[in-house]
């Protein structure tokens, strides 16, 4: 049955495997952001908490976008398992640094699928993934801007730094 579905699909099998890996990466990013939101919420860092809740939802929407794409094009999307999400952070800056690390990891994974799609001539996936390539560049820039702001504010009280975290 699985072979029959795969024979008829427009996507390349190796790309589908990487897309399923990407589904897991996006869900993991969502779970990490939820843990970060919780840390901020517990410390009354309201803007930061709002920022991370919103990021968690955004990553889930990325996961769903890929999930639907795989199923809509004859592949089999796999519901992702996410383990080992850390809830331990020592500072607000540390959280945003971890967030940048997570985004860089996702960017690398997206580039990896994109490269494979191009290499095997899976144009459907390549075109679909272009949106994610652009999105990741914007996401990384957003976190880098926040880290620059945190560095500039130096020893200002945490609440004042939190007030400058964008919530949109
Ligand atoms: Fe969907 Fe920011 O990774």
GROMACS .gro file of N, CA and C in nm, residues 77-165:
model
  267
   77UNK      N    1   0.262   1.205   0.570
   77UNK     CA    2   0.316   1.289   0.677
   77UNK      C    3   0.310   1.213   0.809
   78UNK      N    4   0.416   1.223   0.887
   78UNK     CA    5   0.423   1.151   1.014
   78UNK      C    6   0.409   1.247   1.132
   79UNK      N    7   0.318   1.212   1.223
   79UNK     CA    8   0.299   1.294   1.343
   79UNK      C    9   0.428   1.291   1.425
   80UNK      N   10   0.486   1.408   1.453
   80UNK     CA   11   0.620   1.410   1.514
   80UNK      C   12   0.622   1.382   1.664
   81UNK      N   13   0.729   1.318   1.707
   81UNK     CA   14   0.754   1.299   1.850
   81UNK      C   15   0.862   1.398   1.891
   82UNK      N   16   0.836   1.470   1.998
   82UNK     CA   17   0.935   1.567   2.046
   82UNK      C   18   0.978   1.529   2.187
   83UNK      N   19   1.107   1.517   2.207
   83UNK     CA   20   1.157   1.483   2.341
   83UNK      C   21   1.265   1.583   2.383
   84UNK      N   22   1.299   1.577   2.509
   84UNK     CA   23   1.410   1.655   2.564
   84UNK      C   24   1.400   1.806   2.538
   85UNK      N   25   1.289   1.863   2.577
   85UNK     CA   26   1.276   2.009   2.568
   85UNK      C   27   1.319   2.068   2.703
   86UNK      N   28   1.422   2.152   2.699
   86UNK     CA   29   1.474   2.208   2.823
   86UNK      C   30   1.385   2.321   2.875
   87UNK      N   31   1.367   2.322   3.007
   87UNK     CA   32   1.296   2.434   3.071
   87UNK      C   33   1.392   2.514   3.158
   88UNK      N   34   1.520   2.480   3.148
   88UNK     CA   35   1.621   2.545   3.233
   88UNK      C   36   1.689   2.659   3.157
   89UNK      N   37   1.671   2.780   3.206
   89UNK     CA   38   1.738   2.896   3.146
   89UNK      C   39   1.791   2.982   3.260
   90UNK      N   40   1.905   3.050   3.235
   90UNK     CA   41   1.956   3.131   3.347
   90UNK      C   42   1.935   3.280   3.330
   91UNK      N   43   1.891   3.323   3.212
   91UNK     CA   44   1.867   3.467   3.194
   91UNK      C   45   1.780   3.489   3.070
   92UNK      N   46   1.728   3.612   3.059
   92UNK     CA   47   1.648   3.646   2.942
   92UNK      C   48   1.737   3.642   2.817
   93UNK      N   49   1.859   3.695   2.833
   93UNK     CA   50   1.951   3.692   2.719
   93UNK      C   51   1.980   3.547   2.677
   94UNK      N   52   1.997   3.461   2.777
   94UNK     CA   53   2.023   3.320   2.750
   94UNK      C   54   1.910   3.256   2.671
   95UNK      N   55   1.787   3.297   2.701
   95UNK     CA   56   1.671   3.244   2.630
   95UNK      C   57   1.675   3.287   2.484
   96UNK      N   58   1.703   3.415   2.462
   96UNK     CA   59   1.705   3.462   2.322
   96UNK      C   60   1.823   3.402   2.246
   97UNK      N   61   1.933   3.376   2.317
   97UNK     CA   62   2.045   3.308   2.250
   97UNK      C   63   2.004   3.166   2.210
   98UNK      N   64   1.933   3.099   2.301
   98UNK     CA   65   1.885   2.963   2.270
   98UNK      C   66   1.786   2.967   2.155
   99UNK      N   67   1.707   3.074   2.150
   99UNK     CA   68   1.610   3.090   2.042
   99UNK      C   69   1.682   3.109   1.908
  100UNK      N   70   1.791   3.187   1.909
  100UNK     CA   71   1.868   3.205   1.785
  100UNK      C   72   1.930   3.071   1.741
  101UNK      N   73   1.983   2.997   1.837
  101UNK     CA   74   2.040   2.864   1.805
  101UNK      C   75   1.934   2.775   1.740
  102UNK      N   76   1.812   2.779   1.796
  102UNK     CA   77   1.703   2.695   1.743
  102UNK      C   78   1.668   2.737   1.600
  103UNK      N   79   1.665   2.868   1.577
  103UNK     CA   80   1.630   2.917   1.441
  103UNK      C   81   1.740   2.878   1.341
  104UNK      N   82   1.866   2.889   1.384
  104UNK     CA   83   1.977   2.854   1.293
  104UNK      C   84   1.968   2.705   1.256
  105UNK      N   85   1.935   2.625   1.355
  105UNK     CA   86   1.920   2.480   1.333
  105UNK      C   87   1.809   2.452   1.230
  106UNK      N   88   1.696   2.524   1.246
  106UNK     CA   89   1.584   2.506   1.154
  106UNK      C   90   1.623   2.554   1.013
  107UNK      N   91   1.693   2.667   1.007
  107UNK     CA   92   1.737   2.719   0.876
  107UNK      C   93   1.823   2.616   0.804
  108UNK      N   94   1.919   2.559   0.878
  108UNK     CA   95   2.008   2.460   0.816
  108UNK      C   96   1.929   2.341   0.763
  109UNK      N   97   1.829   2.298   0.841
  109UNK     CA   98   1.748   2.183   0.799
  109UNK      C   99   1.666   2.219   0.674
  110UNK      N  100   1.611   2.340   0.670
  110UNK     CA  101   1.534   2.385   0.552
  110UNK      C  102   1.625   2.387   0.429
  111UNK      N  103   1.744   2.443   0.446
  111UNK     CA  104   1.839   2.449   0.333
  111UNK      C  105   1.874   2.308   0.285
  112UNK      N  106   1.883   2.218   0.377
  112UNK     CA  107   1.915   2.080   0.345
  112UNK      C  108   1.806   2.015   0.258
  113UNK      N  109   1.679   2.036   0.295
  113UNK     CA  110   1.569   1.980   0.214
  113UNK      C  111   1.565   2.049   0.078
  114UNK      N  112   1.583   2.181   0.082
  114UNK     CA  113   1.579   2.258  -0.043
  114UNK      C  114   1.685   2.206  -0.141
  115UNK      N  115   1.806   2.185  -0.089
  115UNK     CA  116   1.918   2.135  -0.172
  115UNK      C  117   1.883   1.999  -0.233
  116UNK      N  118   1.826   1.912  -0.149
  116UNK     CA  119   1.789   1.777  -0.196
  116UNK      C  120   1.681   1.787  -0.304
  117UNK      N  121   1.580   1.873  -0.283
  117UNK     CA  122   1.472   1.889  -0.382
  117UNK      C  123   1.531   1.934  -0.516
  118UNK      N  124   1.623   2.026  -0.509
  118UNK     CA  125   1.685   2.076  -0.633
  118UNK      C  126   1.769   1.966  -0.698
  119UNK      N  127   1.844   1.896  -0.617
  119UNK     CA  128   1.934   1.791  -0.667
  119UNK      C  129   1.858   1.678  -0.739
  120UNK      N  130   1.740   1.641  -0.685
  120UNK     CA  131   1.666   1.529  -0.746
  120UNK      C  132   1.559   1.577  -0.844
  121UNK      N  133   1.549   1.708  -0.864
  121UNK     CA  134   1.452   1.761  -0.960
  121UNK      C  135   1.308   1.757  -0.911
  122UNK      N  136   1.290   1.767  -0.778
  122UNK     CA  137   1.155   1.774  -0.720
  122UNK      C  138   1.116   1.922  -0.715
  123UNK      N  139   1.066   1.973  -0.829
  123UNK     CA  140   1.037   2.117  -0.840
  123UNK      C  141   0.919   2.159  -0.754
  124UNK      N  142   0.825   2.068  -0.735
  124UNK     CA  143   0.708   2.099  -0.650
  124UNK      C  144   0.754   2.136  -0.509
  125UNK      N  145   0.844   2.052  -0.455
  125UNK     CA  146   0.894   2.079  -0.320
  125UNK      C  147   0.983   2.202  -0.319
  126UNK      N  148   1.064   2.217  -0.423
  126UNK     CA  149   1.156   2.331  -0.425
  126UNK      C  150   1.078   2.464  -0.418
  127UNK      N  151   0.973   2.473  -0.501
  127UNK     CA  152   0.893   2.597  -0.503
  127UNK      C  153   0.824   2.616  -0.367
  128UNK      N  154   0.770   2.509  -0.313
  128UNK     CA  155   0.703   2.515  -0.183
  128UNK      C  156   0.801   2.565  -0.075
  129UNK      N  157   0.924   2.517  -0.081
  129UNK     CA  158   1.021   2.549   0.025
  129UNK      C  159   1.079   2.690   0.015
  130UNK      N  160   1.060   2.754  -0.099
  130UNK     CA  161   1.114   2.890  -0.112
  130UNK      C  162   1.060   2.984  -0.004
  131UNK      N  163   0.932   2.969   0.026
  131UNK     CA  164   0.871   3.053   0.130
  131UNK      C  165   0.943   3.035   0.263
  132UNK      N  166   0.980   2.911   0.294
  132UNK     CA  167   1.047   2.881   0.422
  132UNK      C  168   1.189   2.939   0.426
  133UNK      N  169   1.256   2.940   0.311
  133UNK     CA  170   1.391   2.996   0.306
  133UNK      C  171   1.385   3.145   0.343
  134UNK      N  172   1.290   3.217   0.283
  134UNK     CA  173   1.273   3.360   0.312
  134UNK      C  174   1.231   3.381   0.457
  135UNK      N  175   1.137   3.301   0.502
  135UNK     CA  176   1.085   3.312   0.639
  135UNK      C  177   1.197   3.295   0.741
  136UNK      N  178   1.285   3.197   0.718
  136UNK     CA  179   1.393   3.172   0.815
  136UNK      C  180   1.490   3.289   0.822
  137UNK      N  181   1.519   3.352   0.706
  137UNK     CA  182   1.610   3.468   0.707
  137UNK      C  183   1.548   3.578   0.793
  138UNK      N  184   1.416   3.598   0.780
  138UNK     CA  185   1.348   3.702   0.859
  138UNK      C  186   1.347   3.667   1.008
  139UNK      N  187   1.324   3.538   1.037
  139UNK     CA  188   1.320   3.495   1.177
  139UNK      C  189   1.454   3.517   1.246
  140UNK      N  190   1.560   3.478   1.176
  140UNK     CA  191   1.693   3.495   1.236
  140UNK      C  192   1.723   3.643   1.260
  141UNK      N  193   1.687   3.726   1.163
  141UNK     CA  194   1.715   3.870   1.176
  141UNK      C  195   1.640   3.928   1.296
  142UNK      N  196   1.516   3.883   1.314
  142UNK     CA  197   1.434   3.933   1.426
  142UNK      C  198   1.501   3.902   1.560
  143UNK      N  199   1.551   3.780   1.576
  143UNK     CA  200   1.613   3.743   1.704
  143UNK      C  201   1.746   3.817   1.722
  144UNK      N  202   1.822   3.831   1.613
  144UNK     CA  203   1.950   3.903   1.624
  144UNK      C  204   1.925   4.049   1.666
  145UNK      N  205   1.820   4.111   1.612
  145UNK     CA  206   1.787   4.250   1.651
  145UNK      C  207   1.756   4.258   1.800
  146UNK      N  208   1.682   4.159   1.850
  146UNK     CA  209   1.648   4.159   1.993
  146UNK      C  210   1.774   4.142   2.077
  147UNK      N  211   1.863   4.052   2.035
  147UNK     CA  212   1.988   4.031   2.110
  147UNK      C  213   2.073   4.157   2.109
  148UNK      N  214   2.076   4.230   1.996
  148UNK     CA  215   2.150   4.357   1.990
  148UNK      C  216   2.092   4.456   2.090
  149UNK      N  217   1.958   4.461   2.096
  149UNK     CA  218   1.891   4.554   2.188
  149UNK      C  219   1.926   4.516   2.333
  150UNK      N  220   1.923   4.388   2.365
  150UNK     CA  221   1.954   4.343   2.502
  150UNK      C  222   2.097   4.382   2.537
  151UNK      N  223   2.189   4.365   2.442
  151UNK     CA  224   2.329   4.403   2.466
  151UNK      C  225   2.342   4.553   2.489
  152UNK      N  226   2.271   4.630   2.407
  152UNK     CA  227   2.278   4.776   2.420
  152UNK      C  228   2.227   4.824   2.555
  153UNK      N  229   2.121   4.756   2.604
  153UNK     CA  230   2.062   4.800   2.731
  153UNK      C  231   2.143   4.754   2.852
  154UNK      N  232   2.235   4.665   2.828
  154UNK     CA  233   2.330   4.624   2.932
  154UNK      C  234   2.267   4.591   3.065
  155UNK      N  235   2.294   4.675   3.167
  155UNK     CA  236   2.251   4.645   3.303
  155UNK      C  237   2.116   4.706   3.341
  156UNK      N  238   2.040   4.752   3.243
  156UNK     CA  239   1.907   4.806   3.274
  156UNK      C  240   1.823   4.696   3.341
  157UNK      N  241   1.725   4.737   3.424
  157UNK     CA  242   1.639   4.635   3.489
  157UNK      C  243   1.569   4.548   3.384
  158UNK      N  244   1.551   4.423   3.420
  158UNK     CA  245   1.492   4.324   3.329
  158UNK      C  246   1.355   4.369   3.276
  159UNK      N  247   1.276   4.432   3.363
  159UNK     CA  248   1.141   4.476   3.323
  159UNK      C  249   1.149   4.581   3.212
  160UNK      N  250   1.251   4.667   3.218
  160UNK     CA  251   1.266   4.769   3.113
  160UNK      C  252   1.307   4.706   2.981
  161UNK      N  253   1.390   4.605   2.990
  161UNK     CA  254   1.430   4.534   2.868
  161UNK      C  255   1.308   4.463   2.810
  162UNK      N  256   1.232   4.401   2.899
  162UNK     CA  257   1.112   4.328   2.856
  162UNK      C  258   1.013   4.419   2.783
  163UNK      N  259   1.004   4.544   2.829
  163UNK     CA  260   0.912   4.638   2.764
  163UNK      C  261   0.948   4.663   2.619
  164UNK      N  262   1.072   4.638   2.584
  164UNK     CA  263   1.116   4.664   2.446
  164UNK      C  264   1.114   4.540   2.355
  165UNK      N  265   1.068   4.430   2.411
  165UNK     CA  266   1.056   4.308   2.328
  165UNK      C  267   0.932   4.322   2.238
   0.00000   0.00000   0.00000
